[in-house]
């Protein structure tokens, strides 16, 4: 296992998903969501800590652009994943502030409050309407 921050949190999130899938009381829709997120997490190549982008002339300890674009599983008002009529998960592409925020939304398992201040916003602004439709 790679010893950098991103590799560690990705591996922990995958273990979280596997553990949740193994629980018998979890719904089939939630198991599909966790399997979906496991596949997405396995596609991520963690950036070595020493190669992260740092903005020039920035001496306040921050790293530069860390946003990632990943799919988010829409949840209803009871926080259950929404399935399409064909049984597949209903997802939208979102921009997450960073990898840790993406993992937070995976592990939290609740309907997201979209906005820059919350670290998640849809790639297509009209997708907010779709997500909000199910959470009313």
mmCIF file of N, CA and C in Angstrom:
data_model
loop_
_atom_site.group_PDB
_atom_site.id
_atom_site.type_symbol
_atom_site.label_atom_id
_atom_site.label_comp_id
_atom_site.label_asym_id
_atom_site.label_seq_id
_atom_site.Cartn_x
_atom_site.Cartn_y
_atom_site.Cartn_z
ATOM 1 N N UNK A 1 0.839 -1.186 0.000
ATOM 2 C CA UNK A 1 0.000 0.000 0.000
ATOM 3 C C UNK A 1 0.878 1.242 0.000
ATOM 4 N N UNK A 2 0.506 2.178 -0.820
ATOM 5 C CA UNK A 2 1.209 3.446 -0.890
ATOM 6 C C UNK A 2 0.991 4.191 0.422
ATOM 7 N N UNK A 3 2.004 4.840 0.963
ATOM 8 C CA UNK A 3 1.913 5.484 2.263
ATOM 9 C C UNK A 3 1.443 6.913 2.235
ATOM 10 N N UNK A 4 0.934 7.393 1.102
ATOM 11 C CA UNK A 4 0.510 8.784 1.098
ATOM 12 C C UNK A 4 -0.941 8.937 1.545
ATOM 13 N N UNK A 5 -1.315 10.154 1.832
ATOM 14 C CA UNK A 5 -2.625 10.477 2.389
ATOM 15 C C UNK A 5 -3.767 9.979 1.518
ATOM 16 N N UNK A 6 -3.735 10.262 0.227
ATOM 17 C CA UNK A 6 -4.830 9.874 -0.658
ATOM 18 C C UNK A 6 -4.977 8.358 -0.740
ATOM 19 N N UNK A 7 -3.885 7.644 -0.825
ATOM 20 C CA UNK A 7 -3.950 6.178 -0.894
ATOM 21 C C UNK A 7 -4.566 5.606 0.373
ATOM 22 N N UNK A 8 -4.223 6.163 1.504
ATOM 23 C CA UNK A 8 -4.750 5.669 2.779
ATOM 24 C C UNK A 8 -6.256 5.893 2.868
ATOM 25 N N UNK A 9 -6.724 7.104 2.527
ATOM 26 C CA UNK A 9 -8.164 7.350 2.663
ATOM 27 C C UNK A 9 -8.974 6.590 1.603
ATOM 28 N N UNK A 10 -8.393 6.356 0.434
ATOM 29 C CA UNK A 10 -9.081 5.549 -0.579
ATOM 30 C C UNK A 10 -9.243 4.118 -0.070
ATOM 31 N N UNK A 11 -8.169 3.548 0.458
ATOM 32 C CA UNK A 11 -8.231 2.174 0.958
ATOM 33 C C UNK A 11 -9.201 2.053 2.133
ATOM 34 N N UNK A 12 -9.213 3.030 3.018
ATOM 35 C CA UNK A 12 -10.167 3.005 4.141
ATOM 36 C C UNK A 12 -11.605 3.085 3.641
ATOM 37 N N UNK A 13 -11.844 3.897 2.618
ATOM 38 C CA UNK A 13 -13.200 4.034 2.063
ATOM 39 C C UNK A 13 -13.645 2.736 1.389
ATOM 40 N N UNK A 14 -12.733 2.061 0.699
ATOM 41 C CA UNK A 14 -13.067 0.781 0.069
ATOM 42 C C UNK A 14 -13.427 -0.251 1.136
ATOM 43 N N UNK A 15 -12.668 -0.298 2.218
ATOM 44 C CA UNK A 15 -12.971 -1.220 3.323
ATOM 45 C C UNK A 15 -14.324 -0.864 3.937
ATOM 46 N N UNK A 16 -14.624 0.433 4.077
ATOM 47 C CA UNK A 16 -15.926 0.866 4.596
ATOM 48 C C UNK A 16 -17.046 0.324 3.711
ATOM 49 N N UNK A 17 -16.902 0.468 2.403
ATOM 50 C CA UNK A 17 -17.920 -0.008 1.464
ATOM 51 C C UNK A 17 -18.083 -1.525 1.553
ATOM 52 N N UNK A 18 -16.978 -2.257 1.622
ATOM 53 C CA UNK A 18 -17.038 -3.712 1.726
ATOM 54 C C UNK A 18 -17.746 -4.136 3.012
ATOM 55 N N UNK A 19 -17.451 -3.459 4.097
ATOM 56 C CA UNK A 19 -18.074 -3.767 5.383
ATOM 57 C C UNK A 19 -19.565 -3.502 5.346
ATOM 58 N N UNK A 20 -19.943 -2.401 4.723
ATOM 59 C CA UNK A 20 -21.363 -2.057 4.649
ATOM 60 C C UNK A 20 -22.120 -3.056 3.775
ATOM 61 N N UNK A 21 -21.520 -3.498 2.687
ATOM 62 C CA UNK A 21 -22.152 -4.481 1.802
ATOM 63 C C UNK A 21 -22.374 -5.803 2.543
ATOM 64 N N UNK A 22 -21.458 -6.166 3.423
ATOM 65 C CA UNK A 22 -21.536 -7.444 4.139
ATOM 66 C C UNK A 22 -22.633 -7.468 5.200
ATOM 67 N N UNK A 23 -23.141 -6.307 5.588
ATOM 68 C CA UNK A 23 -24.182 -6.259 6.620
ATOM 69 C C UNK A 23 -25.514 -6.726 6.038
ATOM 70 N N UNK A 24 -26.178 -7.695 6.675
ATOM 71 C CA UNK A 24 -27.421 -8.253 6.114
ATOM 72 C C UNK A 24 -28.610 -7.300 6.131
ATOM 73 N N UNK A 25 -28.621 -6.336 7.023
ATOM 74 C CA UNK A 25 -29.775 -5.430 7.115
ATOM 75 C C UNK A 25 -29.759 -4.308 6.077
ATOM 76 N N UNK A 26 -28.704 -4.201 5.305
ATOM 77 C CA UNK A 26 -28.583 -3.153 4.300
ATOM 78 C C UNK A 26 -29.440 -3.508 3.076
ATOM 79 N N UNK A 27 -30.144 -2.511 2.548
ATOM 80 C CA UNK A 27 -31.013 -2.721 1.389
ATOM 81 C C UNK A 27 -30.186 -3.028 0.135
ATOM 82 N N UNK A 28 -30.853 -3.612 -0.847
ATOM 83 C CA UNK A 28 -30.179 -3.924 -2.113
ATOM 84 C C UNK A 28 -29.730 -2.647 -2.818
ATOM 85 N N UNK A 29 -30.531 -1.595 -2.733
ATOM 86 C CA UNK A 29 -30.156 -0.320 -3.362
ATOM 87 C C UNK A 29 -28.885 0.241 -2.722
ATOM 88 N N UNK A 30 -28.785 0.144 -1.406
ATOM 89 C CA UNK A 30 -27.585 0.640 -0.704
ATOM 90 C C UNK A 30 -26.376 -0.219 -1.066
ATOM 91 N N UNK A 31 -26.566 -1.516 -1.204
ATOM 92 C CA UNK A 31 -25.463 -2.392 -1.611
ATOM 93 C C UNK A 31 -24.992 -2.044 -3.021
ATOM 94 N N UNK A 32 -25.947 -1.725 -3.913
ATOM 95 C CA UNK A 32 -25.571 -1.310 -5.270
ATOM 96 C C UNK A 32 -24.764 -0.019 -5.219
ATOM 97 N N UNK A 33 -25.202 0.914 -4.358
ATOM 98 C CA UNK A 33 -24.494 2.197 -4.237
ATOM 99 C C UNK A 33 -23.075 1.989 -3.725
ATOM 100 N N UNK A 34 -22.909 1.136 -2.721
ATOM 101 C CA UNK A 34 -21.576 0.885 -2.172
ATOM 102 C C UNK A 34 -20.685 0.180 -3.199
ATOM 103 N N UNK A 35 -21.250 -0.767 -3.957
ATOM 104 C CA UNK A 35 -20.471 -1.434 -5.019
ATOM 105 C C UNK A 35 -20.062 -0.440 -6.092
ATOM 106 N N UNK A 36 -20.987 0.462 -6.442
ATOM 107 C CA UNK A 36 -20.706 1.502 -7.431
ATOM 108 C C UNK A 36 -19.556 2.386 -6.956
ATOM 109 N N UNK A 37 -19.637 2.830 -5.696
ATOM 110 C CA UNK A 37 -18.589 3.699 -5.163
ATOM 111 C C UNK A 37 -17.252 2.961 -5.046
ATOM 112 N N UNK A 38 -17.275 1.665 -4.722
ATOM 113 C CA UNK A 38 -16.021 0.904 -4.671
ATOM 114 C C UNK A 38 -15.337 0.903 -6.029
ATOM 115 N N UNK A 39 -16.118 0.693 -7.084
ATOM 116 C CA UNK A 39 -15.550 0.723 -8.440
ATOM 117 C C UNK A 39 -14.970 2.093 -8.756
ATOM 118 N N UNK A 40 -15.680 3.148 -8.378
ATOM 119 C CA UNK A 40 -15.185 4.508 -8.635
ATOM 120 C C UNK A 40 -13.904 4.787 -7.860
ATOM 121 N N UNK A 41 -13.842 4.348 -6.615
ATOM 122 C CA UNK A 41 -12.654 4.569 -5.796
ATOM 123 C C UNK A 41 -11.447 3.815 -6.352
ATOM 124 N N UNK A 42 -11.679 2.627 -6.881
ATOM 125 C CA UNK A 42 -10.574 1.838 -7.424
ATOM 126 C C UNK A 42 -10.001 2.449 -8.702
ATOM 127 N N UNK A 43 -10.762 3.308 -9.365
ATOM 128 C CA UNK A 43 -10.292 3.977 -10.580
ATOM 129 C C UNK A 43 -9.364 5.158 -10.276
ATOM 130 N N UNK A 44 -9.374 5.630 -9.045
ATOM 131 C CA UNK A 44 -8.598 6.819 -8.678
ATOM 132 C C UNK A 44 -7.136 6.439 -8.474
ATOM 133 N N UNK A 45 -6.257 7.191 -9.110
ATOM 134 C CA UNK A 45 -4.815 7.031 -8.885
ATOM 135 C C UNK A 45 -4.389 8.093 -7.884
ATOM 136 N N UNK A 46 -4.005 7.682 -6.688
ATOM 137 C CA UNK A 46 -3.625 8.686 -5.695
ATOM 138 C C UNK A 46 -2.385 9.451 -6.127
ATOM 139 N N UNK A 47 -2.416 10.721 -5.903
ATOM 140 C CA UNK A 47 -1.286 11.581 -6.241
ATOM 141 C C UNK A 47 -0.268 11.531 -5.098
ATOM 142 N N UNK A 48 0.993 11.238 -5.400
ATOM 143 C CA UNK A 48 2.003 11.260 -4.340
ATOM 144 C C UNK A 48 2.053 12.638 -3.677
ATOM 145 N N UNK A 49 2.235 12.625 -2.380
ATOM 146 C CA UNK A 49 2.220 13.880 -1.621
ATOM 147 C C UNK A 49 3.227 14.899 -2.139
ATOM 148 N N UNK A 50 4.376 14.439 -2.599
ATOM 149 C CA UNK A 50 5.403 15.377 -3.051
ATOM 150 C C UNK A 50 5.159 15.901 -4.466
ATOM 151 N N UNK A 51 4.125 15.378 -5.150
ATOM 152 C CA UNK A 51 3.844 15.840 -6.505
ATOM 153 C C UNK A 51 2.549 16.650 -6.610
ATOM 154 N N UNK A 52 1.928 16.941 -5.486
ATOM 155 C CA UNK A 52 0.691 17.721 -5.538
ATOM 156 C C UNK A 52 0.996 19.133 -5.998
ATOM 157 N N UNK A 53 0.080 19.663 -6.771
ATOM 158 C CA UNK A 53 0.236 21.007 -7.309
ATOM 159 C C UNK A 53 0.216 22.034 -6.185
ATOM 160 N N UNK A 54 1.168 22.934 -6.198
ATOM 161 C CA UNK A 54 1.184 24.042 -5.253
ATOM 162 C C UNK A 54 1.248 25.328 -6.047
ATOM 163 N N UNK A 55 0.337 26.217 -5.742
ATOM 164 C CA UNK A 55 0.300 27.479 -6.467
ATOM 165 C C UNK A 55 1.557 28.291 -6.164
ATOM 166 N N UNK A 56 2.129 28.916 -7.196
ATOM 167 C CA UNK A 56 3.332 29.729 -6.955
ATOM 168 C C UNK A 56 3.029 30.922 -6.051
ATOM 169 N N UNK A 57 3.993 31.299 -5.263
ATOM 170 C CA UNK A 57 3.918 32.456 -4.367
ATOM 171 C C UNK A 57 2.871 32.286 -3.285
ATOM 172 N N UNK A 58 2.513 31.066 -3.008
ATOM 173 C CA UNK A 58 1.517 30.845 -1.966
ATOM 174 C C UNK A 58 2.232 30.253 -0.762
ATOM 175 N N UNK A 59 2.368 31.018 0.262
ATOM 176 C CA UNK A 59 3.134 30.555 1.426
ATOM 177 C C UNK A 59 2.261 30.414 2.654
ATOM 178 N N UNK A 60 1.010 30.064 2.461
ATOM 179 C CA UNK A 60 0.123 29.924 3.611
ATOM 180 C C UNK A 60 -0.177 28.456 3.906
ATOM 181 N N UNK A 61 0.592 27.556 3.325
ATOM 182 C CA UNK A 61 0.465 26.147 3.643
ATOM 183 C C UNK A 61 -0.573 25.378 2.849
ATOM 184 N N UNK A 62 -1.269 26.021 1.932
ATOM 185 C CA UNK A 62 -2.305 25.328 1.179
ATOM 186 C C UNK A 62 -1.777 24.723 -0.102
ATOM 187 N N UNK A 63 -2.438 23.683 -0.532
ATOM 188 C CA UNK A 63 -2.160 23.113 -1.844
ATOM 189 C C UNK A 63 -3.116 23.762 -2.829
ATOM 190 N N UNK A 64 -2.821 23.690 -4.065
ATOM 191 C CA UNK A 64 -3.627 24.335 -5.094
ATOM 192 C C UNK A 64 -4.902 23.585 -5.422
ATOM 193 N N UNK A 65 -5.128 23.374 -6.683
ATOM 194 C CA UNK A 65 -6.361 22.745 -7.142
ATOM 195 C C UNK A 65 -6.387 21.268 -6.770
ATOM 196 N N UNK A 66 -7.386 20.891 -5.996
ATOM 197 C CA UNK A 66 -7.523 19.496 -5.588
ATOM 198 C C UNK A 66 -8.900 18.959 -5.942
ATOM 199 N N UNK A 67 -9.688 19.714 -6.707
ATOM 200 C CA UNK A 67 -11.037 19.285 -7.057
ATOM 201 C C UNK A 67 -11.007 18.020 -7.905
ATOM 202 N N UNK A 68 -12.035 17.194 -7.711
ATOM 203 C CA UNK A 68 -12.190 16.012 -8.552
ATOM 204 C C UNK A 68 -13.630 15.951 -9.049
ATOM 205 N N UNK A 69 -13.803 15.377 -10.219
ATOM 206 C CA UNK A 69 -15.137 15.194 -10.793
ATOM 207 C C UNK A 69 -15.453 13.710 -10.706
ATOM 208 N N UNK A 70 -16.515 13.395 -9.981
ATOM 209 C CA UNK A 70 -16.918 12.013 -9.780
ATOM 210 C C UNK A 70 -18.440 11.943 -9.725
ATOM 211 N N UNK A 71 -19.005 10.771 -10.009
ATOM 212 C CA UNK A 71 -20.457 10.622 -9.924
ATOM 213 C C UNK A 71 -20.936 10.535 -8.471
ATOM 214 N N UNK A 72 -22.109 11.066 -8.248
ATOM 215 C CA UNK A 72 -22.759 11.045 -6.938
ATOM 216 C C UNK A 72 -24.089 10.319 -7.097
ATOM 217 N N UNK A 73 -24.383 9.388 -6.210
ATOM 218 C CA UNK A 73 -25.633 8.642 -6.241
ATOM 219 C C UNK A 73 -26.714 9.499 -5.583
ATOM 220 N N UNK A 74 -27.767 9.779 -6.347
ATOM 221 C CA UNK A 74 -28.870 10.591 -5.817
ATOM 222 C C UNK A 74 -29.608 9.798 -4.747
ATOM 223 N N UNK A 75 -29.990 10.483 -3.678
ATOM 224 C CA UNK A 75 -30.716 9.865 -2.568
ATOM 225 C C UNK A 75 -32.069 10.538 -2.391
ATOM 226 N N UNK A 76 -33.050 9.749 -1.912
ATOM 227 C CA UNK A 76 -34.389 10.299 -1.682
ATOM 228 C C UNK A 76 -34.476 10.910 -0.286
ATOM 229 N N UNK A 77 -35.679 11.294 0.104
ATOM 230 C CA UNK A 77 -35.810 11.998 1.396
ATOM 231 C C UNK A 77 -35.549 11.078 2.584
ATOM 232 N N UNK A 78 -35.640 9.756 2.395
ATOM 233 C CA UNK A 78 -35.280 8.806 3.462
ATOM 234 C C UNK A 78 -33.809 8.397 3.364
ATOM 235 N N UNK A 79 -33.050 9.063 2.523
ATOM 236 C CA UNK A 79 -31.618 8.830 2.313
ATOM 237 C C UNK A 79 -31.311 7.470 1.686
ATOM 238 N N UNK A 80 -32.252 6.927 0.930
ATOM 239 C CA UNK A 80 -32.028 5.693 0.181
ATOM 240 C C UNK A 80 -31.575 6.050 -1.228
ATOM 241 N N UNK A 81 -30.663 5.273 -1.791
ATOM 242 C CA UNK A 81 -30.252 5.529 -3.179
ATOM 243 C C UNK A 81 -31.453 5.379 -4.124
ATOM 244 N N UNK A 82 -31.521 6.257 -5.116
ATOM 245 C CA UNK A 82 -32.624 6.247 -6.080
ATOM 246 C C UNK A 82 -32.223 5.361 -7.262
ATOM 247 N N UNK A 83 -33.125 4.449 -7.620
ATOM 248 C CA UNK A 83 -32.897 3.566 -8.756
ATOM 249 C C UNK A 83 -33.737 4.016 -9.942
ATOM 250 N N UNK A 84 -33.194 3.855 -11.137
ATOM 251 C CA UNK A 84 -33.942 4.119 -12.362
ATOM 252 C C UNK A 84 -34.891 2.948 -12.596
ATOM 253 N N UNK A 85 -35.845 3.094 -13.505
ATOM 254 C CA UNK A 85 -36.768 1.980 -13.787
ATOM 255 C C UNK A 85 -36.077 0.685 -14.219
ATOM 256 N N UNK A 86 -34.878 0.804 -14.823
ATOM 257 C CA UNK A 86 -34.156 -0.402 -15.251
ATOM 258 C C UNK A 86 -33.332 -1.034 -14.126
ATOM 259 N N UNK A 87 -33.427 -0.483 -12.907
ATOM 260 C CA UNK A 87 -32.729 -1.041 -11.751
ATOM 261 C C UNK A 87 -31.344 -0.492 -11.512
ATOM 262 N N UNK A 88 -30.855 0.375 -12.385
ATOM 263 C CA UNK A 88 -29.535 0.980 -12.204
ATOM 264 C C UNK A 88 -29.655 2.205 -11.307
ATOM 265 N N UNK A 89 -28.537 2.588 -10.712
ATOM 266 C CA UNK A 89 -28.515 3.760 -9.835
ATOM 267 C C UNK A 89 -28.660 5.047 -10.639
ATOM 268 N N UNK A 90 -29.378 5.996 -10.070
ATOM 269 C CA UNK A 90 -29.498 7.312 -10.694
ATOM 270 C C UNK A 90 -28.362 8.173 -10.138
ATOM 271 N N UNK A 91 -27.456 8.584 -11.013
ATOM 272 C CA UNK A 91 -26.290 9.358 -10.594
ATOM 273 C C UNK A 91 -26.188 10.658 -11.379
ATOM 274 N N UNK A 92 -25.456 11.595 -10.812
ATOM 275 C CA UNK A 92 -25.106 12.826 -11.509
ATOM 276 C C UNK A 92 -23.615 13.070 -11.288
ATOM 277 N N UNK A 93 -22.970 13.682 -12.263
ATOM 278 C CA UNK A 93 -21.563 14.034 -12.121
ATOM 279 C C UNK A 93 -21.450 15.307 -11.301
ATOM 280 N N UNK A 94 -20.567 15.266 -10.313
ATOM 281 C CA UNK A 94 -20.382 16.415 -9.423
ATOM 282 C C UNK A 94 -18.907 16.776 -9.309
ATOM 283 N N UNK A 95 -18.688 18.014 -8.939
ATOM 284 C CA UNK A 95 -17.338 18.492 -8.648
ATOM 285 C C UNK A 95 -17.215 18.528 -7.129
ATOM 286 N N UNK A 96 -16.266 17.775 -6.614
ATOM 287 C CA UNK A 96 -16.017 17.739 -5.180
ATOM 288 C C UNK A 96 -14.782 18.564 -4.873
ATOM 289 N N UNK A 97 -14.798 19.240 -3.742
ATOM 290 C CA UNK A 97 -13.695 20.112 -3.332
ATOM 291 C C UNK A 97 -12.365 19.364 -3.332
ATOM 292 N N UNK A 98 -12.387 18.126 -2.876
ATOM 293 C CA UNK A 98 -11.190 17.295 -2.848
ATOM 294 C C UNK A 98 -11.596 15.842 -2.637
ATOM 295 N N UNK A 99 -10.642 14.964 -2.627
ATOM 296 C CA UNK A 99 -10.913 13.538 -2.470
ATOM 297 C C UNK A 99 -11.538 13.234 -1.113
ATOM 298 N N UNK A 100 -11.088 13.894 -0.074
ATOM 299 C CA UNK A 100 -11.636 13.659 1.269
ATOM 300 C C UNK A 100 -13.123 14.018 1.326
ATOM 301 N N UNK A 101 -13.537 15.058 0.626
ATOM 302 C CA UNK A 101 -14.947 15.444 0.588
ATOM 303 C C UNK A 101 -15.760 14.393 -0.147
ATOM 304 N N UNK A 102 -15.237 13.879 -1.245
ATOM 305 C CA UNK A 102 -15.915 12.824 -1.988
ATOM 306 C C UNK A 102 -16.133 11.606 -1.082
ATOM 307 N N UNK A 103 -15.110 11.204 -0.382
ATOM 308 C CA UNK A 103 -15.218 10.058 0.517
ATOM 309 C C UNK A 103 -16.184 10.350 1.656
ATOM 310 N N UNK A 104 -16.195 11.570 2.144
ATOM 311 C CA UNK A 104 -17.151 11.949 3.190
ATOM 312 C C UNK A 104 -18.588 11.719 2.721
ATOM 313 N N UNK A 105 -18.901 12.104 1.497
ATOM 314 C CA UNK A 105 -20.256 11.914 0.982
ATOM 315 C C UNK A 105 -20.577 10.443 0.749
ATOM 316 N N UNK A 106 -19.583 9.643 0.431
ATOM 317 C CA UNK A 106 -19.800 8.199 0.294
ATOM 318 C C UNK A 106 -20.145 7.602 1.661
ATOM 319 N N UNK A 107 -19.369 7.937 2.669
ATOM 320 C CA UNK A 107 -19.542 7.349 3.989
ATOM 321 C C UNK A 107 -20.728 7.933 4.745
ATOM 322 N N UNK A 108 -21.077 9.166 4.452
ATOM 323 C CA UNK A 108 -22.182 9.819 5.150
ATOM 324 C C UNK A 108 -23.521 9.193 4.779
ATOM 325 N N UNK A 109 -23.703 8.866 3.498
ATOM 326 C CA UNK A 109 -24.921 8.210 3.052
ATOM 327 C C UNK A 109 -26.177 9.039 3.200
ATOM 328 N N UNK A 110 -26.057 10.341 3.074
ATOM 329 C CA UNK A 110 -27.217 11.229 3.172
ATOM 330 C C UNK A 110 -27.306 12.094 1.929
ATOM 331 N N UNK A 111 -28.501 12.627 1.697
ATOM 332 C CA UNK A 111 -28.702 13.535 0.567
ATOM 333 C C UNK A 111 -27.778 14.744 0.733
ATOM 334 N N UNK A 112 -27.086 15.083 -0.319
ATOM 335 C CA UNK A 112 -26.124 16.189 -0.275
ATOM 336 C C UNK A 112 -26.829 17.533 -0.369
ATOM 337 N N UNK A 113 -26.293 18.496 0.353
ATOM 338 C CA UNK A 113 -26.705 19.891 0.193
ATOM 339 C C UNK A 113 -25.689 20.511 -0.748
ATOM 340 N N UNK A 114 -26.107 20.722 -1.984
ATOM 341 C CA UNK A 114 -25.184 21.188 -2.999
ATOM 342 C C UNK A 114 -24.817 22.642 -2.785
ATOM 343 N N UNK A 115 -23.556 22.938 -2.972
ATOM 344 C CA UNK A 115 -23.068 24.303 -2.871
ATOM 345 C C UNK A 115 -21.566 24.318 -2.672
ATOM 346 N N UNK A 116 -20.965 25.407 -3.048
ATOM 347 C CA UNK A 116 -19.509 25.535 -2.915
ATOM 348 C C UNK A 116 -19.095 25.405 -1.455
ATOM 349 N N UNK A 117 -19.896 25.988 -0.554
ATOM 350 C CA UNK A 117 -19.560 25.940 0.869
ATOM 351 C C UNK A 117 -19.606 24.524 1.427
ATOM 352 N N UNK A 118 -20.354 23.615 0.788
ATOM 353 C CA UNK A 118 -20.439 22.226 1.234
ATOM 354 C C UNK A 118 -19.465 21.310 0.501
ATOM 355 N N UNK A 119 -18.718 21.848 -0.433
ATOM 356 C CA UNK A 119 -17.693 21.078 -1.128
ATOM 357 C C UNK A 119 -18.204 20.198 -2.251
ATOM 358 N N UNK A 120 -19.467 20.358 -2.645
ATOM 359 C CA UNK A 120 -20.028 19.558 -3.733
ATOM 360 C C UNK A 120 -20.956 20.424 -4.567
ATOM 361 N N UNK A 121 -20.765 20.339 -5.881
ATOM 362 C CA UNK A 121 -21.686 21.032 -6.786
ATOM 363 C C UNK A 121 -21.780 20.222 -8.073
ATOM 364 N N UNK A 122 -22.973 20.172 -8.657
ATOM 365 C CA UNK A 122 -23.129 19.394 -9.884
ATOM 366 C C UNK A 122 -22.334 19.992 -11.034
ATOM 367 N N UNK A 123 -21.827 19.134 -11.895
ATOM 368 C CA UNK A 123 -21.122 19.578 -13.083
ATOM 369 C C UNK A 123 -22.090 20.331 -13.985
ATOM 370 N N UNK A 124 -23.296 19.793 -14.131
ATOM 371 C CA UNK A 124 -24.363 20.455 -14.868
ATOM 372 C C UNK A 124 -25.304 21.093 -13.845
ATOM 373 N N UNK A 125 -25.431 22.414 -13.808
ATOM 374 C CA UNK A 125 -26.248 23.073 -12.783
ATOM 375 C C UNK A 125 -27.705 22.601 -12.742
ATOM 376 N N UNK A 126 -28.220 22.116 -13.860
ATOM 377 C CA UNK A 126 -29.611 21.664 -13.889
ATOM 378 C C UNK A 126 -29.801 20.332 -13.163
ATOM 379 N N UNK A 127 -28.724 19.636 -12.882
ATOM 380 C CA UNK A 127 -28.828 18.385 -12.148
ATOM 381 C C UNK A 127 -29.294 18.594 -10.708
ATOM 382 N N UNK A 128 -29.142 19.812 -10.186
ATOM 383 C CA UNK A 128 -29.666 20.101 -8.844
ATOM 384 C C UNK A 128 -31.169 19.865 -8.823
ATOM 385 N N UNK A 129 -31.851 20.248 -9.891
ATOM 386 C CA UNK A 129 -33.298 20.052 -9.966
ATOM 387 C C UNK A 129 -33.654 18.575 -9.905
ATOM 388 N N UNK A 130 -32.888 17.747 -10.594
ATOM 389 C CA UNK A 130 -33.126 16.309 -10.572
ATOM 390 C C UNK A 130 -32.920 15.755 -9.170
ATOM 391 N N UNK A 131 -31.833 16.122 -8.542
ATOM 392 C CA UNK A 131 -31.527 15.617 -7.192
ATOM 393 C C UNK A 131 -32.557 16.098 -6.183
ATOM 394 N N UNK A 132 -32.943 17.358 -6.279
ATOM 395 C CA UNK A 132 -33.913 17.915 -5.330
ATOM 396 C C UNK A 132 -35.302 17.323 -5.523
ATOM 397 N N UNK A 133 -35.606 16.897 -6.737
ATOM 398 C CA UNK A 133 -36.912 16.289 -7.021
ATOM 399 C C UNK A 133 -37.142 15.054 -6.132
ATOM 400 N N UNK A 134 -36.098 14.265 -5.942
ATOM 401 C CA UNK A 134 -36.222 13.030 -5.161
ATOM 402 C C UNK A 134 -36.161 13.267 -3.664
ATOM 403 N N UNK A 135 -35.648 14.390 -3.239
ATOM 404 C CA UNK A 135 -35.494 14.628 -1.817
ATOM 405 C C UNK A 135 -36.626 15.438 -1.205
ATOM 406 N N UNK A 136 -37.602 15.790 -2.004
ATOM 407 C CA UNK A 136 -38.728 16.573 -1.472
ATOM 408 C C UNK A 136 -39.679 15.709 -0.708
#
